[in-house]
Amino acid sequence: MKNEFLFVYGTLRKFNNNDMHKLLNCNSDYIGEAYYKGKLYRVDDYPALIPSKDPRDIVIGEVYRLKNIDVIKEIDRYEEYGEEFPTPNEFIRKKDFVTMKDKRKRECFIYFYNRKVDGLFQIKSGDFLAG
């Protein structure tokens, strides 16, 4: 199996230790902290990421190497992404590059917010853990 990586920036980060993070943790290897060029917003009790061209806009997260690619199907359900959910899906999963702490780039699956951010609170720090 080709190495596939996932960038998580919210409720799937290791601080949360919820059931979905536990599932991710059992089916992947933690690679390290990374950031993505984007903006982060709060939607209820979870974050939403949208890409940005502004280099000052960064979103902090973690990268995991998926040992079992089938876990992505469970994460898709958690993110309500896929044909069984109302369209347009709230999140879409795409591949893009993140920057690791050592400045190396790594291509990862990322869940992007797929709705308007008007009226949502922007998390200016880019770190969901920091608020």
Coordinates of N, CA and C in Angstrom, one line a residue:
M1 N 0.8 -1.2 0.0 CA 0.0 0.0 0.0 C 0.9 1.2 0.0
K2 N 0.5 2.2 -0.8 CA 1.2 3.5 -0.9 C 1.0 4.2 0.4
N3 N 2.0 4.9 0.9 CA 1.8 5.7 2.1 C 0.8 6.8 1.9
E4 N -0.2 6.9 2.7 CA -1.2 8.0 2.6 C -1.1 8.7 4.0
F5 N -1.3 10.0 3.9 CA -1.2 10.8 5.1 C -2.4 11.6 5.3
L6 N -2.7 12.0 6.6 CA -3.9 12.8 6.9 C -3.5 13.9 7.8
F7 N -3.9 15.1 7.5 CA -3.7 16.3 8.3 C -5.0 16.6 9.0
V8 N -4.9 16.6 10.4 CA -6.0 16.9 11.2 C -5.7 18.2 12.0
Y9 N -6.8 19.0 12.2 CA -6.5 20.3 12.8 C -7.6 20.7 13.9
G10 N -8.4 19.7 14.2 CA -9.5 20.0 15.2 C -9.7 18.9 16.1
T11 N -11.0 18.4 16.1 CA -11.4 17.4 17.1 C -10.7 16.0 16.9
L12 N -10.0 15.8 15.8 CA -9.2 14.6 15.7 C -7.8 14.6 16.2
R13 N -7.4 15.8 16.6 CA -6.0 16.0 17.2 C -5.9 15.2 18.5
K14 N -4.7 14.8 18.8 CA -4.5 13.9 20.0 C -5.0 14.5 21.3
F15 N -5.1 15.8 21.5 CA -5.5 16.3 22.7 C -6.9 15.8 23.1
N16 N -7.7 15.6 22.1 CA -9.1 15.3 22.3 C -9.4 13.9 22.9
N17 N -8.6 13.0 22.4 CA -8.8 11.6 22.9 C -10.2 11.1 22.8
N18 N -11.0 11.5 21.8 CA -12.3 11.0 21.7 C -12.3 9.7 20.9
D19 N -13.4 9.1 20.7 CA -13.4 7.7 20.1 C -12.9 7.8 18.7
M20 N -13.1 8.9 17.9 CA -12.6 8.9 16.5 C -11.1 9.1 16.6
H21 N -10.6 9.9 17.5 CA -9.1 10.0 17.6 C -8.5 8.7 18.0
K22 N -9.1 8.0 18.9 CA -8.6 6.6 19.3 C -8.6 5.7 18.0
L23 N -9.6 5.7 17.2 CA -9.7 4.9 16.0 C -8.5 5.3 15.1
L24 N -8.4 6.6 14.9 CA -7.3 7.1 14.0 C -5.9 6.7 14.6
N25 N -5.8 6.8 15.9 CA -4.5 6.5 16.5 C -4.2 5.0 16.4
C26 N -5.2 4.2 16.4 CA -4.9 2.7 16.3 C -4.6 2.3 14.9
N27 N -5.0 3.1 13.9 CA -4.9 2.8 12.5 C -3.9 3.7 11.8
S28 N -3.0 4.4 12.5 CA -2.1 5.3 11.9 C -0.8 5.4 12.8
D29 N 0.2 6.1 12.2 CA 1.3 6.5 13.0 C 1.4 8.0 13.0
Y30 N 1.6 8.6 14.2 CA 1.7 10.0 14.3 C 3.1 10.4 13.7
I31 N 3.0 11.4 12.8 CA 4.3 11.8 12.2 C 4.8 13.1 12.8
G32 N 3.9 14.0 13.1 CA 4.3 15.3 13.8 C 3.4 16.4 13.5
E33 N 3.8 17.6 14.1 CA 3.0 18.8 13.9 C 3.3 19.4 12.5
A34 N 2.4 20.1 12.0 CA 2.5 20.7 10.7 C 1.6 21.9 10.6
Y35 N 1.7 22.7 9.5 CA 0.7 23.7 9.3 C 0.3 23.8 7.9
Y36 N -0.9 24.4 7.6 CA -1.4 24.5 6.3 C -1.7 26.0 6.1
K37 N -1.6 26.5 4.9 CA -1.8 27.9 4.6 C -3.4 28.0 4.4
G38 N -4.0 28.5 5.5 CA -5.4 28.6 5.4 C -6.0 29.4 6.6
K39 N -7.3 29.6 6.6 CA -8.0 30.3 7.7 C -8.8 29.3 8.5
L40 N -8.9 29.5 9.8 CA -9.7 28.5 10.6 C -10.8 29.3 11.3
Y41 N -12.0 28.7 11.2 CA -13.2 29.2 11.8 C -13.8 28.2 12.8
R42 N -14.6 28.8 13.7 CA -15.3 27.9 14.7 C -16.8 27.8 14.2
V43 N -17.2 26.5 14.1 CA -18.6 26.1 13.7 C -19.0 25.3 14.9
D44 N -19.9 25.9 15.8 CA -20.3 25.2 17.0 C -19.1 24.8 17.8
D45 N -18.9 23.5 18.0 CA -17.8 23.0 18.8 C -16.7 22.3 18.0
Y46 N -16.6 22.7 16.7 CA -15.6 22.1 15.9 C -15.1 23.2 14.9
P47 N -13.9 23.0 14.3 CA -13.3 24.0 13.4 C -13.6 23.7 12.0
A48 N -13.4 24.8 11.2 CA -13.6 24.7 9.7 C -12.4 25.4 9.1
L49 N -11.8 24.7 8.1 CA -10.6 25.2 7.4 C -11.0 25.5 6.0
I50 N -10.5 26.7 5.6 CA -10.6 27.1 4.2 C -9.2 27.5 3.7
P51 N -8.8 27.3 2.5 CA -7.5 27.6 2.0 C -7.3 29.2 1.9
S52 N -6.1 29.6 2.0 CA -5.8 31.1 1.9 C -4.5 31.2 1.1
K53 N -4.4 32.3 0.3 CA -3.2 32.6 -0.4 C -2.3 33.5 0.4
D54 N -2.8 34.0 1.5 CA -2.0 34.9 2.3 C -1.0 34.1 3.2
P55 N 0.3 34.3 3.0 CA 1.2 33.5 3.8 C 1.2 33.7 5.3
R56 N 0.5 34.7 5.8 CA 0.3 34.9 7.2 C -0.8 34.1 7.8
D57 N -1.6 33.5 7.0 CA -2.7 32.7 7.4 C -2.2 31.2 7.5
I58 N -2.1 30.7 8.7 CA -1.7 29.3 8.9 C -2.6 28.6 9.9
V59 N -2.8 27.3 9.6 CA -3.6 26.5 10.5 C -2.7 25.4 11.0
I60 N -2.7 25.3 12.3 CA -1.8 24.3 13.0 C -2.6 23.0 13.1
G61 N -1.8 21.9 12.9 CA -2.4 20.6 13.0 C -1.4 19.5 13.2
E62 N -1.8 18.3 12.9 CA -1.0 17.1 13.1 C -1.1 16.2 11.8
V63 N 0.0 15.5 11.5 CA 0.0 14.6 10.4 C 0.1 13.2 10.9
Y64 N -0.7 12.3 10.3 CA -0.7 10.9 10.6 C -0.5 10.1 9.3
R65 N 0.3 9.0 9.4 CA 0.5 8.1 8.2 C -0.6 7.0 8.5
L66 N -1.4 6.8 7.5 CA -2.5 5.8 7.7 C -1.9 4.4 7.4
K67 N -2.0 3.6 8.4 CA -1.6 2.2 8.3 C -2.7 1.3 7.6
N68 N -3.9 1.8 7.8 CA -5.1 1.1 7.2 C -5.9 2.2 6.5
I69 N -5.8 2.2 5.2 CA -6.5 3.2 4.4 C -8.0 3.2 4.6
D70 N -8.6 2.0 5.0 CA -10.0 1.9 5.2 C -10.5 2.8 6.3
V71 N -9.6 3.2 7.2 CA -10.0 4.1 8.3 C -10.5 5.4 7.8
I72 N -10.1 5.8 6.6 CA -10.6 7.1 6.0 C -12.1 7.0 5.7
K73 N -12.7 5.9 5.5 CA -14.1 5.8 5.3 C -14.8 6.1 6.6
E74 N -14.3 5.7 7.8 CA -14.9 6.0 9.1 C -14.7 7.5 9.3
I75 N -13.6 8.1 9.0 CA -13.4 9.5 9.2 C -14.3 10.3 8.3
D76 N -14.5 9.8 7.0 CA -15.5 10.5 6.1 C -16.8 10.6 6.8
R77 N -17.3 9.5 7.4 CA -18.6 9.5 8.1 C -18.6 10.5 9.2
Y78 N -17.5 10.5 10.0 CA -17.4 11.5 11.1 C -17.5 12.9 10.6
E79 N -16.8 13.2 9.5 CA -16.8 14.5 8.9 C -18.1 14.8 8.0
E80 N -19.0 13.8 7.9 CA -20.2 13.8 7.1 C -19.9 14.2 5.7
Y81 N -18.9 13.5 5.2 CA -18.5 13.6 3.8 C -18.8 12.3 3.0
G82 N -19.5 12.5 1.9 CA -19.8 11.3 1.1 C -21.2 11.4 0.6
E83 N -21.6 10.5 -0.3 CA -22.9 10.4 -1.0 C -24.0 10.3 0.0
E84 N -23.8 9.6 1.1 CA -25.0 9.4 2.0 C -25.4 10.6 2.8
F85 N -24.6 11.7 2.7 CA -24.9 12.9 3.4 C -25.5 14.0 2.5
P86 N -26.3 14.9 3.1 CA -26.9 16.0 2.3 C -25.8 16.8 1.5
T87 N -26.2 17.1 0.3 CA -25.3 17.9 -0.6 C -25.8 19.4 -0.5
P88 N -24.8 20.3 -0.6 CA -23.4 20.0 -0.6 C -22.9 19.6 0.8
N89 N -22.0 18.6 0.8 CA -21.4 18.2 2.1 C -20.8 19.3 2.8
E90 N -20.9 19.3 4.1 CA -20.3 20.4 4.9 C -18.8 20.4 4.8
F91 N -18.1 19.3 4.6 CA -16.7 19.2 4.4 C -16.5 18.4 3.1
I92 N -15.4 18.7 2.5 CA -14.9 17.9 1.4 C -13.5 17.4 1.7
R93 N -13.1 16.3 1.2 CA -11.7 15.7 1.4 C -11.0 15.8 0.1
K94 N -9.8 16.5 0.2 CA -8.9 16.6 -0.9 C -7.5 16.5 -0.4
K95 N -6.6 16.3 -1.4 CA -5.2 16.2 -1.0 C -4.5 17.6 -1.3
D96 N -3.7 18.0 -0.4 CA -2.9 19.2 -0.6 C -1.6 19.0 0.3
F97 N -0.7 20.0 0.1 CA 0.5 19.9 0.8 C 0.5 20.8 2.1
V98 N 1.0 20.2 3.2 CA 1.2 20.9 4.4 C 2.7 21.0 4.6
T99 N 3.1 21.9 5.6 CA 4.5 22.1 5.9 C 4.8 21.5 7.3
M100 N 5.7 20.6 7.4 CA 6.1 20.0 8.6 C 7.0 21.0 9.4
K101 N 7.2 20.7 10.7 CA 8.0 21.6 11.5 C 9.4 21.8 10.9
D102 N 10.0 20.7 10.3 CA 11.3 20.8 9.7 C 11.3 21.5 8.3
K103 N 10.2 22.0 7.9 CA 10.0 22.8 6.7 C 9.8 21.9 5.4
R104 N 9.8 20.5 5.6 CA 9.5 19.6 4.5 C 8.0 19.7 4.2
K105 N 7.7 19.5 2.9 CA 6.3 19.5 2.5 C 5.9 18.0 2.5
R106 N 4.6 17.8 2.8 CA 4.0 16.5 2.8 C 2.6 16.5 2.3
E107 N 2.3 15.7 1.3 CA 1.0 15.7 0.7 C 0.1 14.9 1.6
C108 N -1.1 15.4 2.0 CA -2.0 14.8 2.9 C -3.4 15.0 2.5
F109 N -4.3 14.1 2.9 CA -5.7 14.3 2.9 C -6.0 15.4 3.9
I110 N -6.9 16.3 3.5 CA -7.3 17.4 4.4 C -8.8 17.5 4.2
Y111 N -9.6 17.8 5.2 CA -11.0 18.1 5.2 C -11.2 19.6 5.2
F112 N -11.7 20.1 4.1 CA -11.9 21.5 3.9 C -13.4 21.8 4.1
Y113 N -13.7 23.0 4.7 CA -15.1 23.4 4.9 C -15.6 23.8 3.6
N114 N -16.9 23.4 3.3 CA -17.5 23.5 2.0 C -18.7 24.4 2.0
R115 N -18.7 25.3 3.0 CA -19.9 26.2 3.1 C -19.3 27.7 3.3
K116 N -20.2 28.6 3.3 CA -19.8 30.0 3.5 C -19.4 30.2 5.0
V117 N -18.4 31.1 5.2 CA -17.9 31.3 6.5 C -18.5 32.6 7.1
D118 N -19.3 33.3 6.3 CA -20.0 34.6 6.8 C -20.6 34.3 8.1
G119 N -20.3 35.2 9.1 CA -20.9 35.1 10.4 C -20.2 34.1 11.4
L120 N -19.2 33.4 10.9 CA -18.5 32.4 11.8 C -17.3 33.2 12.4
F121 N -17.0 32.8 13.6 CA -15.9 33.3 14.4 C -14.5 32.8 13.8
Q122 N -13.7 33.7 13.4 CA -12.3 33.3 12.9 C -11.4 33.0 14.0
I123 N -10.7 31.9 14.1 CA -9.7 31.6 15.1 C -8.4 32.1 14.5
K124 N -8.1 33.4 14.9 CA -6.9 34.1 14.2 C -5.6 33.4 14.5
S125 N -5.5 32.7 15.6 CA -4.2 32.0 15.9 C -4.0 30.8 15.0
G126 N -5.1 30.3 14.3 CA -5.0 29.2 13.5 C -4.8 27.8 14.2
D127 N -4.9 27.9 15.5 CA -4.8 26.7 16.4 C -6.1 26.5 17.2
F128 N -6.8 25.5 16.8 CA -8.1 25.2 17.5 C -7.9 25.0 19.0
L129 N -6.8 24.4 19.4 CA -6.5 24.2 20.8 C -6.4 25.5 21.6
A130 N -5.8 26.5 20.9 CA -5.6 27.8 21.5 C -6.9 28.7 21.6
G131 N -7.9 28.3 20.8 CA -9.1 29.0 20.7 C -9.1 30.1 19.8

